[in-house]
PDB file of C-alpha atoms in Angstrom:
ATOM      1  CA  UNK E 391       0.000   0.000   0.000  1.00 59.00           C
ATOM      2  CA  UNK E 392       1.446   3.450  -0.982  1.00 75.00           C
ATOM      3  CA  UNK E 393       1.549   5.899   1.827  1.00 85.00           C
ATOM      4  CA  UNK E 394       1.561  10.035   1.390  1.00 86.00           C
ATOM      5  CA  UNK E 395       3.035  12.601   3.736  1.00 86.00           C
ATOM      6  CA  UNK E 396       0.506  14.025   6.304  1.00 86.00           C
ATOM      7  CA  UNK E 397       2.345  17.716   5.925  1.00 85.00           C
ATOM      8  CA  UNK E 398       2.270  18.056   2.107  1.00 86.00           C
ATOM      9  CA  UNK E 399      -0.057  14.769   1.116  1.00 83.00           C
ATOM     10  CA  UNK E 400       2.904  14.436  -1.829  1.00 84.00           C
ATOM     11  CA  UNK E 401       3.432  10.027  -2.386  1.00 86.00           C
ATOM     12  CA  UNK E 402       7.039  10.607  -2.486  1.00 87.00           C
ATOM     13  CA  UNK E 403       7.386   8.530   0.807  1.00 88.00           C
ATOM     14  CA  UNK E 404      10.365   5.988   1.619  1.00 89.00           C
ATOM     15  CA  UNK E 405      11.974   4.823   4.611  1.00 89.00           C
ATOM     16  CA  UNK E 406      14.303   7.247   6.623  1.00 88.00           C
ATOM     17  CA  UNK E 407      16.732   4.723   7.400  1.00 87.00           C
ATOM     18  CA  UNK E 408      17.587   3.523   3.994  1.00 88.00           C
ATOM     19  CA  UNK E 409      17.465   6.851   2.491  1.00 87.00           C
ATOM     20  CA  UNK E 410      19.837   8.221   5.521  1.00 87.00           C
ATOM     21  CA  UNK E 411      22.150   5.217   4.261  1.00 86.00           C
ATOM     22  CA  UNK E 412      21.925   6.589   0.264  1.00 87.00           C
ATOM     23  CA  UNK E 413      23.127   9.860   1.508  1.00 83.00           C
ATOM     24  CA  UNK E 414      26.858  10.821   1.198  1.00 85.00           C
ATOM     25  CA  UNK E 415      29.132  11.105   3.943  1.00 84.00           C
ATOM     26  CA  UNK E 416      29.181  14.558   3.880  1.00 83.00           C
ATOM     27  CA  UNK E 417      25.388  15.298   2.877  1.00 81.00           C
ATOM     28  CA  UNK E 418      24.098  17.741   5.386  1.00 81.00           C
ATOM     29  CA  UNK E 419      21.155  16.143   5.810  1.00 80.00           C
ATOM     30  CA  UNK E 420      22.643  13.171   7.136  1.00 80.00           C
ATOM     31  CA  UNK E 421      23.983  15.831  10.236  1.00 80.00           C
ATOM     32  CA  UNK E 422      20.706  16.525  11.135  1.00 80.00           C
ATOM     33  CA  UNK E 423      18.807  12.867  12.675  1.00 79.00           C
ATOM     34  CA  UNK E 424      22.041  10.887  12.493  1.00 81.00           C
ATOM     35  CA  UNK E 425      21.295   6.930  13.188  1.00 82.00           C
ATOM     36  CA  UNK E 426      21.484   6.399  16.897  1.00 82.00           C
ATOM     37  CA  UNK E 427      24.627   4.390  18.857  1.00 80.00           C
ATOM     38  CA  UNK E 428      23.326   1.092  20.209  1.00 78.00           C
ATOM     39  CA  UNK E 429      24.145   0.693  23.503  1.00 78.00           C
ATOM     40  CA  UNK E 430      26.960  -1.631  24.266  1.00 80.00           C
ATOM     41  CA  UNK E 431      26.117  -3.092  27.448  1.00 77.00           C
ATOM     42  CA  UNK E 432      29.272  -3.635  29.981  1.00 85.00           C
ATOM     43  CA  UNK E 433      28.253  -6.534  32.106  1.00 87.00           C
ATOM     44  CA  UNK E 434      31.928  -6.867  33.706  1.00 90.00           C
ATOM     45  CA  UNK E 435      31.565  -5.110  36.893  1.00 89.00           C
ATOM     46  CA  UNK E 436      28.182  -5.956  37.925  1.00 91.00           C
ATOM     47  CA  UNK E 437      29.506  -9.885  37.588  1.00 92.00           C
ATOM     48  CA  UNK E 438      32.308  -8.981  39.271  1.00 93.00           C
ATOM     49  CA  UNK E 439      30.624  -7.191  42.176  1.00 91.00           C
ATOM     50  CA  UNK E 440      28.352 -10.709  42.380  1.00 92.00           C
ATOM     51  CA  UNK E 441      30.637 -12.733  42.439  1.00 93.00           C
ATOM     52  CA  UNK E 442      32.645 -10.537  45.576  1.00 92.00           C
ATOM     53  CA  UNK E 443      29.266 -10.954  47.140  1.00 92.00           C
ATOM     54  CA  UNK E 444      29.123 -14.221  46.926  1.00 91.00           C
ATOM     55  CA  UNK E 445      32.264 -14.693  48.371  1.00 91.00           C
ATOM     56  CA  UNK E 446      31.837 -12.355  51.010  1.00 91.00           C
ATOM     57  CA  UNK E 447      28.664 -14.013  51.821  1.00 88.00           C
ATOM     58  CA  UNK E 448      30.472 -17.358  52.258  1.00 88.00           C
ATOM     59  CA  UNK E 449      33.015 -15.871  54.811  1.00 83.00           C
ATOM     60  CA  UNK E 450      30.504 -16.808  57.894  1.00 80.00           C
ATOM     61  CA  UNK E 451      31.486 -13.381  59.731  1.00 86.00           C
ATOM     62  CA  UNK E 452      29.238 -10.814  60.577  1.00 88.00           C
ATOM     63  CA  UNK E 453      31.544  -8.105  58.935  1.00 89.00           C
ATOM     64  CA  UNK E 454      31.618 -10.258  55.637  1.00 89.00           C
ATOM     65  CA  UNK E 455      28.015 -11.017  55.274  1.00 90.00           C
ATOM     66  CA  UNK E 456      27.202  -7.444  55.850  1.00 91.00           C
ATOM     67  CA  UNK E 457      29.715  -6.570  52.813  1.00 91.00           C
ATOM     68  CA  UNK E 458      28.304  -9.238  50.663  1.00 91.00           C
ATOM     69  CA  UNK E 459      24.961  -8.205  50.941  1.00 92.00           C
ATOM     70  CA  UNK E 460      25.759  -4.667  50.187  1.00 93.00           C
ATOM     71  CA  UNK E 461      27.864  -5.094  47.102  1.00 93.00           C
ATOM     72  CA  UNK E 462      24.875  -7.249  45.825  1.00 93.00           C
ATOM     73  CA  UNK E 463      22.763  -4.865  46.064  1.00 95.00           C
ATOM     74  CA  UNK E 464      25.218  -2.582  44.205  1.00 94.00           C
ATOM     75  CA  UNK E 465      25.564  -5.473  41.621  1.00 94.00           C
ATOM     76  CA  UNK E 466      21.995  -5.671  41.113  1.00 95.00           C
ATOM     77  CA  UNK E 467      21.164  -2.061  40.993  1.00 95.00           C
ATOM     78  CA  UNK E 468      24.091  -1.735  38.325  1.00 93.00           C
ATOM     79  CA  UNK E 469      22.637  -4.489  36.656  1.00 93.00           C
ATOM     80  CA  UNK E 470      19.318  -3.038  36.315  1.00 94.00           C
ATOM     81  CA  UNK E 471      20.664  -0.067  34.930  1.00 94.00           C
ATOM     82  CA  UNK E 472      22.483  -1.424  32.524  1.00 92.00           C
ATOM     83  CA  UNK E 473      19.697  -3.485  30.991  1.00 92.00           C
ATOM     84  CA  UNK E 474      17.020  -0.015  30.930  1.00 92.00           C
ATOM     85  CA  UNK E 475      19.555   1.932  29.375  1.00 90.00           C
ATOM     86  CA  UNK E 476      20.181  -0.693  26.727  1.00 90.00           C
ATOM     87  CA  UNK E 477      16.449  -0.951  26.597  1.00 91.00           C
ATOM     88  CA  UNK E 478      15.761   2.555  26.084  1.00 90.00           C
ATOM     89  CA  UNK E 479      18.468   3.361  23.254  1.00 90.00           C
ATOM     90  CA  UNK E 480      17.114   0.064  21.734  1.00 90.00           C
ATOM     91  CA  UNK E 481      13.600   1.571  21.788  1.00 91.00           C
ATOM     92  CA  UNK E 482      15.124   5.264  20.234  1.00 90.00           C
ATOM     93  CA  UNK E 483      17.098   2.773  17.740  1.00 90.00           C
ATOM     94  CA  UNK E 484      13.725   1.289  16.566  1.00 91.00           C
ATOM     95  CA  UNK E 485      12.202   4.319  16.312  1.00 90.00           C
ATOM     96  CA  UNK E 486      14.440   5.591  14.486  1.00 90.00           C
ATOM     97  CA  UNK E 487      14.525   2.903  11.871  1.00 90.00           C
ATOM     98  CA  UNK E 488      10.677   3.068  11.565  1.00 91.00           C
ATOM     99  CA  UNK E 489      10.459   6.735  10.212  1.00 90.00           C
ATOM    100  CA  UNK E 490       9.763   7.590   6.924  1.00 91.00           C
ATOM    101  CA  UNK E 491      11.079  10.250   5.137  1.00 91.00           C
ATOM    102  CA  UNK E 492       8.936  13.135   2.397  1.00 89.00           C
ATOM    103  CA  UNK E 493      11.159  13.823  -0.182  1.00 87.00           C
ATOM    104  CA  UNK E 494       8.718  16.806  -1.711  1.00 88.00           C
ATOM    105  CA  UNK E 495       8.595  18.523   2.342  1.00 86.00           C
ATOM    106  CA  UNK E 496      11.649  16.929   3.855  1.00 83.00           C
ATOM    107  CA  UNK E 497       9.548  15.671   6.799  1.00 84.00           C
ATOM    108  CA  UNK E 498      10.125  12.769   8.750  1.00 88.00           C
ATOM    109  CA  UNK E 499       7.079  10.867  10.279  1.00 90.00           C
ATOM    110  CA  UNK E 500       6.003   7.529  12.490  1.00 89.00           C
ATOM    111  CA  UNK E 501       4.737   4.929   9.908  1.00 87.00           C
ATOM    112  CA  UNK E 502       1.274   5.427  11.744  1.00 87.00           C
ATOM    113  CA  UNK E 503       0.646   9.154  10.869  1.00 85.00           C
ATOM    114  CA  UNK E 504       1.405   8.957   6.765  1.00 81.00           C
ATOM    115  CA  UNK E 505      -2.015   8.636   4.772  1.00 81.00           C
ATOM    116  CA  UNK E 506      -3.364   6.521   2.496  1.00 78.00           C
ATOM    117  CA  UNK E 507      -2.247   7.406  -1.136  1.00 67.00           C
TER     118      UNK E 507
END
């Protein structure tokens, strides 16, 4: 189905993303909504803090214990960062894929607002 820009209603509609691609290096359009970074998600140091708490836990003192529980909380709370920022530039990464591009206006739009040509 052939879709039309809701700004100028012109049919000369294609996807952002591979039209972005098409563009030369230098184009100055490509400047403007550049493809976002995917997040590269670090994992090291929240294993590493788990695995310190899990020896820590193991230690049977009161002093150790106490330690182990706090750096797993650390660990976990560094964990669960980790995976809603790599959620939320995933989301931004999608959305940016999605867009289409008006070649008449120059306007970018979600898939769901074009029309019906």
């Amino acid at each position: 189905m052939a879709q039309a820009c809701p700004q100028c209603e012109s049919s000369q509609v294609v996807n952002w993303a591979h039209h972005w691609k098409s563009l030369s290096k230098d184009a100055e359009l490509r400047a403007t909504d550049p493809e976002p970074d995917p997040y590269k998600a670090q994992w090291v140091i929240p294993i590493a803090l788990g695995a310190a708490a899990a020896l820590s836990l193991t230690s049977g003192s009161g002093a150790g214990i106490g330690l182990g529980i706090l750096l797993g909380v650390v660990a976990a709370g560094w964990a669960a960062w980790i995976h809603r920022e790599a959620a939320a530039r995933e989301a931004a990464r999608a959305a940016w894929l999605r867009l289409l591009y008006c070649k008449a206006c120059t306007g970018r739009f979600p898939p769901d607002k074009a029309l019906a040509a």
